[in-house]
Each structure stands twice: as structure tokens, then as C-alpha cells.
């Protein structure tokens, strides 16, 4: 067990480092203009650009630059090219919003995803199942940015009503009610996509599991149908859903809800990532990518451990 | 005479499908007595598994139509509601299935699954049920049951899993055990052990057993009476000895003839019955076996009834052939020397 854990954690660390390298290479290779020029701004003299290039080390060979960047990252010294702000502190500032968005949406989408999955499986083939399927597919197909803007327009900017606030994030400790109120629409918008998807996955798993031999055995033992569903069907059907949830949750926590955060102006890590990419600003891009990679790799290990807990066949003996 | 536990009377099970009505079981009758083993023998598609599952009510479906009666101790199980049927399953009638690998839930321990079976029907606390589970495992011959009871199914070998399934099926002391091809998925040496185990437990638990198989070797050992099923019907019924020494159906001869024998010279190829079982949707008129029967004649276009033609009153068959004719051509047919079907 400990060797398994150690191996996975070392692997996770390696993945993070490789990710930084890949991001760096992409940045070097993709044409986006000279960073020195961007820092210098408009009306910059060639001399100024040259000075900036030298101060910032852009004239050094790329492996040198990469090494310097890695050092800065681990010492927390990463500074944005455009805004001169410390990347780490910017990320930390955005974390409460991103965490609030993720945890709230995660609870909603897991709960309703399971409900939708179970109901549509139990009523498979009937009208209610077909209706739920259509709704789920609509939910999956609606682009987040479109749904987000539509919700904002109708419910916050007066299209139908002024119920919800028009974007922005309010800290939980500042004002709990406003915190909830500001996050309500973003939660719904983010969850809708996942609910549809998880519902479909769970429905498929349940319908497969119902045909398994051990479910027939459970019936032959005289178990009532509710109990068969709960103990024998759901337990096995939920395993892939839970592991899927772990990874999706990690990715949203790692700043993956870029569109939702931007549409609702939540100033979370995702929005910061979007802005940095827009500005072609390497240090924040690097920082955010590392932040995301960290969460995804860690959760990946957690999910594997949890999977082994749920399915005894997988356990490392 | 032993207590008659189960009387199946003219049972039919039809499934409505897109292609038509599948007459999986078409007028089957048999009895099960306490302390006795009834063997049901037939090819795949003969209706033997559907019959067994119907006894447990496991074939109930919107597309299923049932006829006849399944009388267990006076009550017709076909007429029971689903919740009433749940009280019989596991409790009065236990069933074990073909593949022990997939018939046990992989995420729960063996002991937990047996305890679940017990607690469904009896008001016992978990600890007592757990102790009973250990004793049951011991009874079915699992070594070290105290520690094995906490194992997961994948930690058991195939034969042990089947033993555990048997323990689970017998945990509530049912009067009847239905074994649906219990040895088919196991290797030959384990097969013999499982068959022996079932025989011993039948006496220990004083229950009746229905043993379903396509393997005549298995029933020869354990069964008291055998019914041979073909295309959803019973085509021969006899005490075991009579079936093997005086079989009356050409189909039975075919089955006997297809067993490789150690005491005969080795043939070039394994002998099999030519042709394939008929469609259960559009059954040909007359004797269902006629297209494959080497001895079919004019009368066979008329469906033969299941009747007694020989001296032993309990021996029934569905064949128009004269008994003397049968006995004269039988040996050759079984040995594979008969003319091919017309």
C-alpha cells in the first residue's frame, strides 16, 4: 500500500514537471509576439525593448530561461509580464471564488445526476425516461457561455427580473447570504452540463448491472426489489460515476471553469487563466497550469484509492 | 411414498417477441419428492432453464404468458403476487446457477451475502446469522470457514464459489433445491465433488432436488428420476436405471450415443445428432424430433402423446414406434450405425 502511494505521488510530481515543460515549449513555439515588446508597451524604443529583454533574461537560451522559471515557481517569485503582480498571490486571491463555485456546483451536480440516473433507469423505456433523456441531452449540448449569458440577462439584468446580482463574487465570511446569492446562477449553469452527463452514464451502468448474474441471484434469494436496487445494483453502478466525479471536480477546482467564471465575473483562478492567455502572459499561464495539474494529479491518486476501497477486486494485495 | 413437494402440471411459458410467440415451455409436467433427485436433461434451448426459473418466478415479465400450474405444497406459485413469491424464494425453494464466477456479487464478502439471505427470511441478529454462515460453509466442505467467511468471491476458486452458492441457497432450509447446470462451468474433477456434495446435502437437509444439466453422466450418478426435454416438451420420463437401460425415445438414444465411451473402440469422430433443434416460434407439426429422427415414419406427422408403452408404469415416452421395433434398432442407433434421417 505504501509503495503504491509513494509510486503514485512521485509519478504525480513528474507529471507536474513535464506539464511545465510542455507549457514552456508551447509558449516559445507559438507565435504571439515578443514578450519584451509586450512589456515595453506602445511607443517603445528599440533600446527600451533591448533593455527589457536583457533585464528579464529573454536573450538567454531557452533551457536557461526554463530553469530560471522553475526556480522562480518553487520560490513563489513568479511575476506577470504584463501587470508586474506576483502570480502566486493572484492565484491565492482567486481561490476562494473558485473553491466556492466548485464545491457548490459539485454537490448539486452529483446529487441531481444520481437522482436523474436512477429515475431514468428505473423507468427505462417509458415516457418519463424519454423526457429526462431529452432534457439531459439539451443540458449537455448547451454551451456554458451561452447559458451563462442568457441566465445573466434574464434573471440578473432585467430580461425577466432583477432577482440575481449581476456577477461578481462576495466572500463567504463577508456576507453569507450575498455569497450564496451571487453564486446561485453560476452553480446552476455549471451543474446543468454535468447533471445531464452523469445521469446518462449512471443510467447506462444501472441498466447493464440489472442484467448481471449476481442480481439474478439476489432475486432468487427472495430480496425485495428496493433492496436489490440499493445494495446490489447501485453499489456497483455508482463506482464509475464516483471516480468520474473525482476527476471532474478536480479539474473545475483547478481552474477549469474558465467560461463560467468569466461570464459571471467571479475573479476566480479560471478567469485569471483566461485573462493571462489573452495577454499571452507566460508566468501566470505557467502558474495556473501548475495549480491545475497539481489538483488533477492529486485527485487522480485519491480517486484510485477510493476505487480500490469500493471495488475489492482492484485492491493491491 | 415420499412427500410430494412440487407438482408441475402442464406448465407452459410463452414469450411474446417481435418475431412471434416463443413457446419456450409447452406443456411440461413432473413431480419432486422430498429426499429425491429429479434430473432434467436436454440440449440448449430445450426449455429446461426456463422451466426452472419459472418455478422461482424469475421469468415474470410483461411479455411472458404462463399456463398450467406449479403446485408447491398445495399452492399454485404461478398465481402468487410478486411480494408473496419473494417469501418463497430462498426460503422454500433455493436455486443455484451455472456460473459461480458471476453469480456472486464481487463487492461484498461471502459471509455478508449468506447473512443477507438468512436475514431476508428469518429474524436473527447479524452475529447469529454470521455464525450460521460459518457453519454452512463448513457443511459444504470449505476448509477454514471462520476466516474464509470474510473473503471476497474473487478470492475463492470456482469450485469453492459454487460450494458457497450452495451454502447460500440452503441457508434458510428450503424444501427444494434447484440446481441449474451447477457443474457446467467447472472442471471435471470438481464436477464430481459438487455432485457428491449435493447428494449428501439433500439427505442432511431432507430436501428435494431438481438437477438440470445437459450432461447425462451427472444425472446418472445422482438422479432418482429423469425427464428428457426437447423443444419445450418432455419427451421421455423414467427412473434413472430405466432411462439408461431401456430408453424409448430416439432422441434419448442420440444423447446416449453422443457420450464418448471408454469401454468401446474409439470412433473416428464424435457421434452427434444431425440437424439442430427446431424453432420455438414456428414449431413443425407432429413430433418435434421428426426432422432429425433416423426412424421417423408416416405416423410421425401426428404429435405423439406422452404415454406409457413399456412394462414399467412410470416410464413414459412420446414415440409412435412399436416397443419391440425400438428395442431391436436401439443398440445400433446408439452405436451410431443407424441410417441418417430421411
XYZ file of C-alpha atoms in Angstrom:
659
model
C 0.000 0.000 0.000
C 2.700 2.483 0.979
C 4.785 1.625 -2.055
C 1.702 2.133 -4.198
C 1.123 5.539 -2.667
C 4.773 6.551 -2.910
C 4.928 5.483 -6.526
C 1.802 7.421 -7.401
C 2.939 10.589 -5.647
C 6.327 10.532 -7.341
C 4.518 9.969 -10.618
C 2.266 12.939 -9.882
C 5.256 15.160 -9.262
C 6.869 14.050 -12.506
C 3.669 14.792 -14.386
C 3.601 18.309 -12.997
C 7.160 18.945 -14.074
C 6.547 17.592 -17.546
C 3.487 19.829 -17.762
C 5.590 22.894 -17.028
C 7.998 21.894 -19.745
C 5.261 21.382 -22.280
C 3.657 24.714 -21.447
C 7.006 26.408 -21.793
C 7.693 24.834 -25.162
C 4.236 25.753 -26.412
C 4.788 29.300 -25.310
C 8.131 29.517 -27.094
C 6.845 27.907 -30.237
C 3.502 29.633 -30.624
C 3.793 32.959 -32.382
C 2.352 35.582 -30.081
C 4.746 38.341 -30.190
C 7.820 39.158 -28.306
C 7.298 39.298 -24.541
C 9.769 42.082 -24.256
C 7.717 44.111 -26.661
C 4.555 43.450 -24.744
C 6.142 44.545 -21.520
C 7.509 47.649 -23.112
C 4.102 48.584 -24.407
C 3.319 51.005 -27.209
C 5.712 53.628 -28.370
C 8.671 51.692 -27.129
C 12.076 52.440 -28.494
C 14.212 49.552 -29.729
C 16.664 50.397 -26.987
C 13.967 50.019 -24.312
C 12.907 46.712 -25.718
C 16.516 45.551 -25.752
C 16.970 46.623 -22.127
C 13.837 44.827 -21.059
C 14.935 41.780 -22.921
C 18.176 41.767 -21.040
C 16.699 42.534 -17.600
C 14.121 39.843 -17.902
C 16.543 37.331 -19.372
C 14.731 36.835 -22.665
C 18.015 36.828 -24.519
C 19.268 33.772 -22.702
C 18.988 30.300 -24.331
C 15.611 28.713 -23.723
C 16.758 25.978 -21.349
C 18.282 28.675 -19.193
C 15.025 30.566 -19.174
C 13.186 27.391 -18.340
C 15.456 26.678 -15.417
C 15.101 30.217 -14.098
C 11.347 29.973 -14.387
C 11.231 26.682 -12.498
C 13.288 28.197 -9.710
C 11.005 31.212 -9.535
C 7.982 28.978 -9.438
C 9.195 26.985 -6.495
C 10.286 30.052 -4.616
C 6.973 31.774 -5.229
C 8.638 34.572 -7.119
C 6.791 34.308 -10.381
C 5.836 37.706 -11.667
C 3.489 38.522 -14.509
C 4.910 40.175 -17.591
C 2.002 42.497 -18.066
C 0.862 43.513 -14.649
C 4.021 43.074 -12.630
C 1.962 41.330 -9.995
C 3.069 38.218 -8.189
C 1.406 35.226 -9.808
C 1.131 33.168 -6.676
C -0.649 35.870 -4.742
C -3.046 36.418 -7.651
C -3.903 32.746 -7.691
C -4.401 32.686 -3.948
C -6.737 35.658 -4.255
C -8.828 33.808 -6.808
C -9.032 30.565 -4.890
C -11.991 31.340 -2.583
C -14.207 32.120 -5.558
C -13.119 29.053 -7.487
C -13.445 26.789 -4.471
C -16.902 28.131 -3.649
C -18.038 27.678 -7.207
C -16.647 24.167 -7.463
C -17.846 22.770 -4.152
C -21.343 24.163 -4.502
C -21.767 23.109 -8.104
C -20.185 19.750 -7.361
C -22.676 18.900 -4.643
C -25.567 19.958 -6.855
C -24.485 18.084 -9.918
C -23.560 14.880 -8.084
C -26.825 14.757 -6.201
C -29.079 15.552 -9.132
C -27.004 13.481 -11.515
C -27.596 10.431 -9.341
C -31.297 11.179 -8.977
C -31.697 11.635 -12.722
C -29.724 8.485 -13.442
C -31.697 6.297 -11.050
C -35.106 7.617 -12.082
C -34.479 7.273 -15.788
C -33.057 3.764 -15.329
C -35.948 2.570 -13.188
C -38.426 3.999 -15.672
C -36.393 2.917 -18.680
C -38.273 2.908 -21.945
C -41.255 4.796 -20.604
C -42.250 8.377 -21.319
C -40.615 9.814 -18.221
C -37.311 8.237 -19.209
C -37.519 9.631 -22.732
C -38.362 13.065 -21.374
C -35.451 13.001 -18.977
C -33.142 11.835 -21.762
C -34.145 14.763 -23.954
C -33.606 17.216 -21.113
C -30.250 15.672 -20.301
C -29.106 15.935 -23.890
C -30.215 19.555 -24.020
C -28.276 20.183 -20.842
C -25.160 18.582 -22.241
C -25.448 20.426 -25.518
C -25.970 23.926 -24.194
C -22.663 25.780 -24.245
C -21.810 27.119 -20.832
C -21.039 30.589 -22.060
C -24.346 30.825 -23.879
C -26.394 29.505 -20.983
C -24.500 31.714 -18.581
C -25.083 34.871 -20.572
C -28.727 34.015 -21.132
C -29.291 33.396 -17.413
C -27.497 36.578 -16.558
C -29.568 38.561 -18.996
C -32.927 37.174 -17.980
C -32.509 36.844 -14.270
C -29.964 39.442 -13.325
C -30.015 42.211 -15.830
C -33.718 42.615 -16.094
C -34.679 40.498 -19.061
C -37.347 38.906 -16.926
C -36.418 40.023 -13.462
C -33.721 41.520 -11.355
C -33.610 38.620 -8.928
C -29.950 37.801 -9.059
C -26.939 40.028 -8.808
C -25.089 40.840 -11.972
C -21.928 38.840 -11.496
C -19.020 39.311 -9.121
C -18.142 37.268 -6.119
C -18.767 38.038 -2.471
C -16.717 36.276 0.174
C -18.447 33.824 2.489
C -17.078 35.480 5.590
C -18.108 38.905 4.368
C -21.763 38.221 3.796
C -23.033 34.611 3.709
C -26.329 35.411 2.081
C -24.786 37.511 -0.670
C -22.142 34.848 -1.139
C -24.892 32.332 -1.792
C -26.916 34.716 -3.910
C -24.012 35.647 -6.171
C -23.087 32.011 -6.695
C -26.557 30.657 -7.333
C -26.706 31.242 -11.094
C -23.091 30.154 -11.699
C -23.768 26.960 -9.751
C -26.814 26.125 -11.805
C -25.127 26.940 -15.098
C -22.082 24.823 -14.305
C -24.109 21.934 -12.875
C -26.550 21.631 -15.768
C -23.929 20.249 -18.104
C -22.697 17.674 -15.633
C -26.109 16.561 -14.430
C -27.079 15.556 -17.935
C -23.851 13.702 -18.473
C -23.760 11.899 -15.132
C -27.392 10.967 -15.439
C -26.737 9.280 -18.769
C -23.658 7.458 -17.506
C -25.402 6.190 -14.383
C -28.485 5.144 -16.313
C -26.325 3.071 -18.646
C -24.447 1.472 -15.760
C -27.631 0.593 -13.906
C -29.256 -0.960 -16.948
C -26.151 -3.052 -17.525
C -25.885 -4.119 -13.906
C -29.523 -5.197 -13.716
C -28.705 -7.961 -16.182
C -25.775 -9.281 -14.202
C -25.949 -12.817 -12.831
C -25.472 -11.727 -9.246
C -28.579 -9.567 -9.444
C -30.470 -12.662 -10.553
C -29.025 -14.483 -7.554
C -30.185 -11.681 -5.270
C -33.668 -12.033 -6.677
C -33.531 -15.798 -6.233
C -32.710 -15.274 -2.554
C -36.026 -13.528 -2.159
C -34.764 -9.982 -1.694
C -37.344 -7.247 -2.285
C -36.716 -5.099 -5.383
C -35.838 -1.924 -3.417
C -33.137 -3.733 -1.581
C -31.776 -5.310 -4.740
C -31.573 -1.882 -6.330
C -29.903 -0.258 -3.372
C -27.450 -2.893 -2.272
C -26.634 -4.821 -5.400
C -27.307 -2.617 -8.392
C -26.496 0.892 -7.204
C -23.375 -0.021 -5.298
C -21.671 -1.363 -8.412
C -23.195 1.159 -10.823
C -22.042 4.144 -8.810
C -18.379 3.201 -8.741
C -17.523 4.593 -12.182
C -19.663 7.665 -11.501
C -17.848 8.464 -8.269
C -14.461 8.144 -9.917
C -15.621 10.332 -12.779
C -16.802 12.878 -10.253
C -13.421 12.943 -8.566
C -11.695 13.864 -11.783
C -14.280 16.405 -12.960
C -14.305 18.021 -9.554
C -10.529 18.263 -9.572
C -10.488 19.838 -12.984
C -13.059 22.502 -12.060
C -11.251 23.157 -8.791
C -8.052 23.539 -10.760
C -9.481 26.444 -12.638
C -11.260 24.538 -15.376
C -14.473 26.533 -15.136
C -12.937 29.280 -17.218
C -16.070 30.147 -19.120
C -18.416 30.170 -16.148
C -16.095 32.282 -14.059
C -15.580 34.749 -16.881
C -19.234 35.080 -17.796
C -20.171 35.779 -14.205
C -17.076 37.838 -13.489
C -16.181 35.843 -10.397
C -12.455 36.686 -10.453
C -11.516 33.139 -9.665
C -8.494 31.180 -10.833
C -10.261 30.225 -14.056
C -10.891 33.810 -15.004
C -7.300 34.669 -14.172
C -6.205 31.891 -16.523
C -8.414 33.243 -19.303
C -7.016 36.743 -18.900
C -3.429 35.537 -18.876
C -3.904 33.543 -22.034
C -5.492 36.553 -23.632
C -2.470 38.632 -22.671
C -0.087 35.942 -23.721
C 1.484 36.287 -20.311
C 3.710 33.300 -19.583
C 4.266 33.392 -15.808
C 0.568 33.375 -14.860
C -0.168 30.766 -17.525
C 2.563 28.636 -16.074
C 1.350 29.240 -12.549
C -2.270 28.438 -13.269
C -1.370 25.346 -15.260
C 0.752 24.052 -12.418
C -2.032 24.808 -9.977
C -4.481 22.854 -12.145
C -2.066 19.999 -12.752
C -1.477 19.711 -9.047
C -5.149 19.267 -8.245
C -5.792 16.869 -11.064
C -2.861 14.627 -10.242
C -3.602 14.588 -6.523
C -7.269 13.849 -7.060
C -6.314 11.197 -9.544
C -4.457 9.391 -6.788
C -7.329 9.903 -4.344
C -9.787 8.569 -6.900
C -7.662 5.462 -7.456
C -7.515 4.811 -3.724
C -11.239 5.308 -3.395
C -11.896 2.995 -6.325
C -9.861 0.305 -4.625
C -11.887 0.848 -1.480
C -15.172 0.480 -3.366
C -14.204 -2.482 -5.529
C -12.295 -5.140 -3.621
C -11.086 -6.793 -6.787
C -8.868 -3.811 -7.523
C -7.066 -3.692 -4.198
C -3.346 -4.137 -4.319
C -2.832 -7.362 -2.394
C -44.009 -42.883 -0.866
C -42.041 -39.782 -0.047
C -43.820 -36.489 0.450
C -44.677 -34.841 -2.824
C -43.344 -31.311 -2.514
C -43.896 -29.959 -6.002
C -46.382 -30.868 -8.676
C -45.889 -29.214 -12.021
C -48.955 -29.727 -14.169
C -48.976 -28.910 -17.889
C -46.754 -25.877 -17.429
C -46.346 -23.613 -20.422
C -44.279 -20.471 -20.739
C -44.662 -18.343 -23.846
C -42.764 -15.142 -24.587
C -44.162 -12.518 -26.933
C -41.353 -11.175 -29.090
C -41.046 -9.106 -32.232
C -40.632 -12.271 -34.274
C -43.612 -14.052 -32.826
C -44.574 -16.054 -29.773
C -41.683 -18.160 -28.463
C -43.107 -21.284 -26.894
C -40.184 -21.947 -24.615
C -42.030 -24.440 -22.424
C -45.039 -26.188 -23.896
C -46.939 -28.497 -21.589
C -44.438 -29.871 -19.096
C -45.421 -31.965 -16.085
C -43.328 -33.533 -13.353
C -43.162 -34.035 -9.585
C -40.497 -33.501 -6.989
C -40.452 -35.586 -3.835
C -38.673 -34.987 -0.575
C -35.328 -36.726 -0.415
C -35.330 -37.497 -4.134
C -33.479 -36.009 -7.055
C -35.246 -35.216 -10.308
C -32.932 -34.770 -13.257
C -33.954 -32.581 -16.174
C -31.860 -33.272 -19.229
C -31.835 -31.540 -22.594
C -29.923 -29.509 -25.122
C -29.597 -25.719 -25.005
C -32.925 -24.291 -25.938
C -34.913 -27.282 -24.755
C -36.656 -25.184 -22.143
C -35.085 -26.707 -19.057
C -33.672 -23.469 -17.646
C -36.848 -21.540 -18.403
C -38.781 -24.223 -16.552
C -36.522 -23.941 -13.521
C -36.589 -20.151 -13.464
C -40.358 -20.181 -13.803
C -40.639 -22.315 -10.687
C -38.903 -19.459 -8.863
C -40.942 -16.816 -10.598
C -37.832 -15.355 -12.210
C -39.307 -15.297 -15.704
C -42.147 -12.968 -14.841
C -42.256 -10.189 -17.380
C -44.761 -8.096 -19.300
C -44.144 -10.280 -22.335
C -44.456 -13.634 -20.593
C -47.607 -15.780 -20.590
C -47.960 -18.737 -18.253
C -50.253 -21.721 -18.400
C -50.794 -24.756 -16.244
C -49.987 -24.986 -12.561
C -46.963 -25.114 -10.338
C -48.263 -26.533 -7.099
C -45.887 -26.252 -4.193
C -47.423 -27.835 -1.141
C -50.878 -27.112 -2.399
C -50.371 -23.521 -3.565
C -50.100 -22.589 -7.218
C -46.970 -20.461 -7.381
C -47.968 -19.003 -10.746
C -50.853 -17.226 -9.094
C -48.884 -15.617 -6.312
C -48.177 -11.904 -6.306
C -44.581 -10.780 -6.602
C -44.262 -9.974 -2.910
C -45.772 -13.317 -1.915
C -43.346 -15.024 -4.270
C -40.440 -13.260 -2.559
C -41.292 -15.131 0.615
C -40.904 -18.443 -1.168
C -37.654 -17.634 -2.940
C -34.706 -18.758 -0.911
C -36.989 -19.724 1.917
C -38.949 -22.643 0.495
C -37.151 -23.083 -2.794
C -33.485 -22.346 -3.242
C -31.659 -22.075 -6.541
C -28.068 -22.201 -7.676
C -26.938 -21.174 -11.116
C -24.479 -22.189 -13.729
C -21.615 -19.763 -13.418
C -20.381 -19.251 -9.868
C -17.879 -16.625 -11.051
C -20.575 -14.143 -11.951
C -23.377 -15.303 -9.696
C -21.902 -13.804 -6.566
C -21.682 -10.054 -6.056
C -17.985 -9.168 -6.301
C -18.032 -6.224 -3.898
C -19.494 -7.991 -0.882
C -17.884 -10.664 1.257
C -19.110 -14.236 1.028
C -20.300 -14.160 4.623
C -22.226 -10.926 4.079
C -24.086 -12.418 1.139
C -25.061 -15.532 3.073
C -26.129 -13.436 6.062
C -28.234 -11.328 3.725
C -30.024 -14.460 2.518
C -30.693 -15.547 6.101
C -31.835 -12.169 7.368
C -34.232 -11.718 4.482
C -36.394 -14.566 5.731
C -35.584 -15.016 9.403
C -35.476 -12.669 12.337
C -31.970 -13.272 13.545
C -29.315 -10.799 14.544
C -26.216 -10.367 12.467
C -23.935 -12.262 14.801
C -26.039 -15.419 14.915
C -26.545 -15.238 11.180
C -22.800 -14.896 10.821
C -22.195 -17.981 12.909
C -24.688 -19.878 10.823
C -22.894 -18.760 7.692
C -19.648 -20.199 9.027
C -21.348 -23.495 9.824
C -22.918 -23.625 6.390
C -19.537 -23.099 4.775
C -18.175 -25.904 6.871
C -21.038 -28.144 5.802
C -20.333 -27.566 2.148
C -16.735 -28.527 2.669
C -14.894 -25.221 2.664
C -11.760 -25.538 4.771
C -11.109 -22.920 7.442
C -14.573 -21.415 7.237
C -14.040 -18.992 10.121
C -11.531 -16.982 8.134
C -12.879 -17.769 4.664
C -16.249 -16.313 5.517
C -14.760 -12.814 5.277
C -13.230 -13.365 1.878
C -14.470 -11.800 -1.311
C -15.707 -14.007 -4.150
C -12.647 -13.377 -6.272
C -10.534 -14.918 -3.528
C -12.350 -18.235 -3.916
C -11.702 -20.809 -6.615
C -14.537 -21.812 -8.957
C -15.417 -24.957 -7.075
C -15.382 -23.121 -3.752
C -17.596 -20.393 -5.141
C -20.132 -22.981 -6.193
C -19.985 -24.537 -2.750
C -20.582 -21.105 -1.251
C -23.546 -20.621 -3.584
C -24.956 -23.942 -2.419
C -24.470 -22.896 1.196
C -26.303 -19.664 0.479
C -29.151 -21.438 -1.298
C -29.622 -23.848 1.586
C -29.179 -21.267 4.317
C -32.900 -20.941 5.045
C -33.558 -24.666 4.878
C -35.654 -24.706 1.729
C -37.566 -27.855 0.921
C -36.409 -27.855 -2.663
C -33.057 -27.048 -4.187
C -32.970 -26.273 -7.881
C -29.531 -26.668 -9.407
C -29.361 -25.177 -12.905
C -26.312 -26.658 -14.600
C -24.253 -26.327 -11.428
C -21.222 -28.106 -12.791
C -21.093 -26.937 -16.389
C -18.626 -24.140 -15.703
C -16.361 -26.259 -13.512
C -13.671 -28.720 -14.420
C -14.382 -32.425 -14.319
C -12.835 -33.364 -11.003
C -14.645 -30.546 -9.237
C -17.852 -31.551 -11.010
C -17.782 -34.918 -9.313
C -17.232 -33.283 -5.911
C -20.110 -30.858 -6.348
C -22.491 -33.583 -7.462
C -21.485 -35.669 -4.476
C -21.942 -32.669 -2.201
C -25.451 -32.038 -3.460
C -26.328 -35.661 -2.886
C -25.059 -35.583 0.681
C -26.744 -32.273 1.489
C -30.018 -33.497 0.078
C -30.051 -36.074 2.852
C -28.707 -33.721 5.522
C -31.328 -31.088 4.770
C -34.008 -33.623 3.833
C -34.928 -31.692 0.716
C -35.919 -32.491 -2.839
C -33.545 -31.602 -5.640
C -34.066 -30.662 -9.252
C -30.830 -31.124 -11.152
C -30.758 -29.539 -14.572
C -27.994 -30.474 -16.929
C -27.127 -31.442 -20.450
C -24.618 -33.960 -19.105
C -26.059 -37.449 -18.765
C -23.078 -38.515 -16.714
C -24.055 -36.109 -13.964
C -27.632 -37.325 -13.673
C -26.704 -40.978 -13.912
C -24.959 -40.613 -10.619
C -27.380 -38.615 -8.576
C -30.892 -38.658 -10.030
C -33.714 -40.957 -8.968
C -35.935 -39.982 -11.867
C -35.081 -38.210 -15.098
C -37.130 -36.244 -17.590
C -35.720 -35.554 -21.025
C -36.809 -32.273 -22.552
C -36.801 -31.361 -26.200
C -38.133 -28.194 -27.831
C -40.078 -27.205 -24.767
C -41.672 -30.594 -24.131
C -40.999 -33.637 -22.015
C -40.223 -36.435 -24.475
C -39.295 -39.152 -22.014
C -39.669 -39.706 -18.304
C -38.278 -42.653 -16.403
C -36.487 -43.842 -13.324
C -32.760 -43.390 -13.900
C -31.992 -47.024 -14.349
C -34.817 -47.468 -16.865
C -33.722 -44.449 -18.852
C -30.210 -45.741 -19.290
C -31.016 -49.394 -19.815
C -34.322 -49.190 -21.687
C -34.563 -45.765 -23.326
C -37.616 -45.383 -25.502
C -37.048 -42.154 -27.400
C -34.742 -41.958 -30.407
C -33.696 -38.571 -29.052
C -32.551 -40.199 -25.837
C -30.644 -42.742 -27.910
C -28.972 -39.878 -29.681
C -27.972 -38.334 -26.359
C -26.625 -41.618 -25.077
C -24.854 -42.281 -28.331
C -23.061 -38.960 -28.268
C -21.301 -39.690 -24.999
C -17.719 -40.707 -25.683
C -17.217 -44.156 -24.172
C -14.066 -45.581 -22.667
C -15.268 -49.155 -22.996
C -15.792 -49.073 -26.751
C -13.346 -48.761 -29.626
C -12.620 -45.128 -30.409
C -14.655 -43.838 -33.358
C -13.136 -41.580 -35.994
C -15.358 -38.706 -34.987
C -17.586 -37.945 -32.063
C -21.072 -39.055 -32.796
C -23.744 -36.377 -32.664
C -27.363 -35.987 -33.540
C -27.655 -34.486 -37.024
C -29.572 -31.279 -37.504
C -30.493 -28.622 -34.995
C -33.333 -28.073 -32.526
C -36.460 -26.610 -34.104
C -37.582 -23.024 -33.862
C -39.734 -22.449 -30.816
C -41.770 -19.882 -32.695
C -42.955 -21.941 -35.604
C -42.779 -25.499 -34.386
C -43.249 -28.095 -37.131
C -46.471 -30.089 -36.817
C -46.274 -33.534 -35.347
C -43.375 -34.943 -33.404
C -40.892 -32.164 -32.747
C -37.968 -34.507 -33.239
C -39.144 -35.856 -36.575
C -36.760 -33.854 -38.822
C -33.750 -35.291 -37.011
C -35.009 -38.769 -36.243
C -33.405 -41.643 -38.126
C -36.513 -43.739 -37.565
C -39.280 -41.314 -38.455
C -42.167 -42.809 -40.378
C -45.597 -41.800 -41.697
C -47.378 -41.576 -38.356
C -44.854 -39.114 -37.003
C -46.583 -36.152 -38.635
C -49.094 -36.558 -35.854
C -47.937 -35.361 -32.444
C -47.346 -38.361 -30.172
C -48.783 -38.057 -26.664
C -46.627 -38.716 -23.604
C -47.702 -42.203 -22.620
C -46.554 -45.356 -21.004
C -45.692 -48.054 -23.543
C -43.463 -50.376 -21.559
C -43.973 -52.724 -18.653
C -42.790 -50.260 -16.016
C -45.754 -47.963 -15.352
C -43.722 -44.864 -14.500
C -41.780 -44.880 -17.763
C -43.383 -42.507 -20.304
C -42.341 -41.501 -23.791
C -43.540 -39.619 -26.854
C -42.860 -42.003 -29.691
C -45.104 -43.870 -32.114
C -42.640 -46.660 -32.741
C -43.572 -50.085 -31.515
C -41.651 -51.108 -28.396
C -40.294 -54.275 -29.954
C -39.078 -52.379 -33.018
C -37.414 -49.843 -30.769
C -35.588 -52.441 -28.763
C -34.252 -54.061 -31.896
C -32.848 -50.966 -33.571
C -31.794 -49.190 -30.422
C -28.337 -50.613 -29.896
C -27.307 -49.872 -33.456
C -28.648 -46.343 -33.276
C -26.808 -45.607 -30.085
C -23.634 -47.036 -31.544
C -24.011 -44.683 -34.468
C -24.712 -47.230 -37.155
C -28.277 -46.236 -37.903
C -29.330 -44.781 -41.265
C -29.356 -40.981 -41.444
C -32.692 -39.186 -41.104
C -34.822 -39.172 -44.245
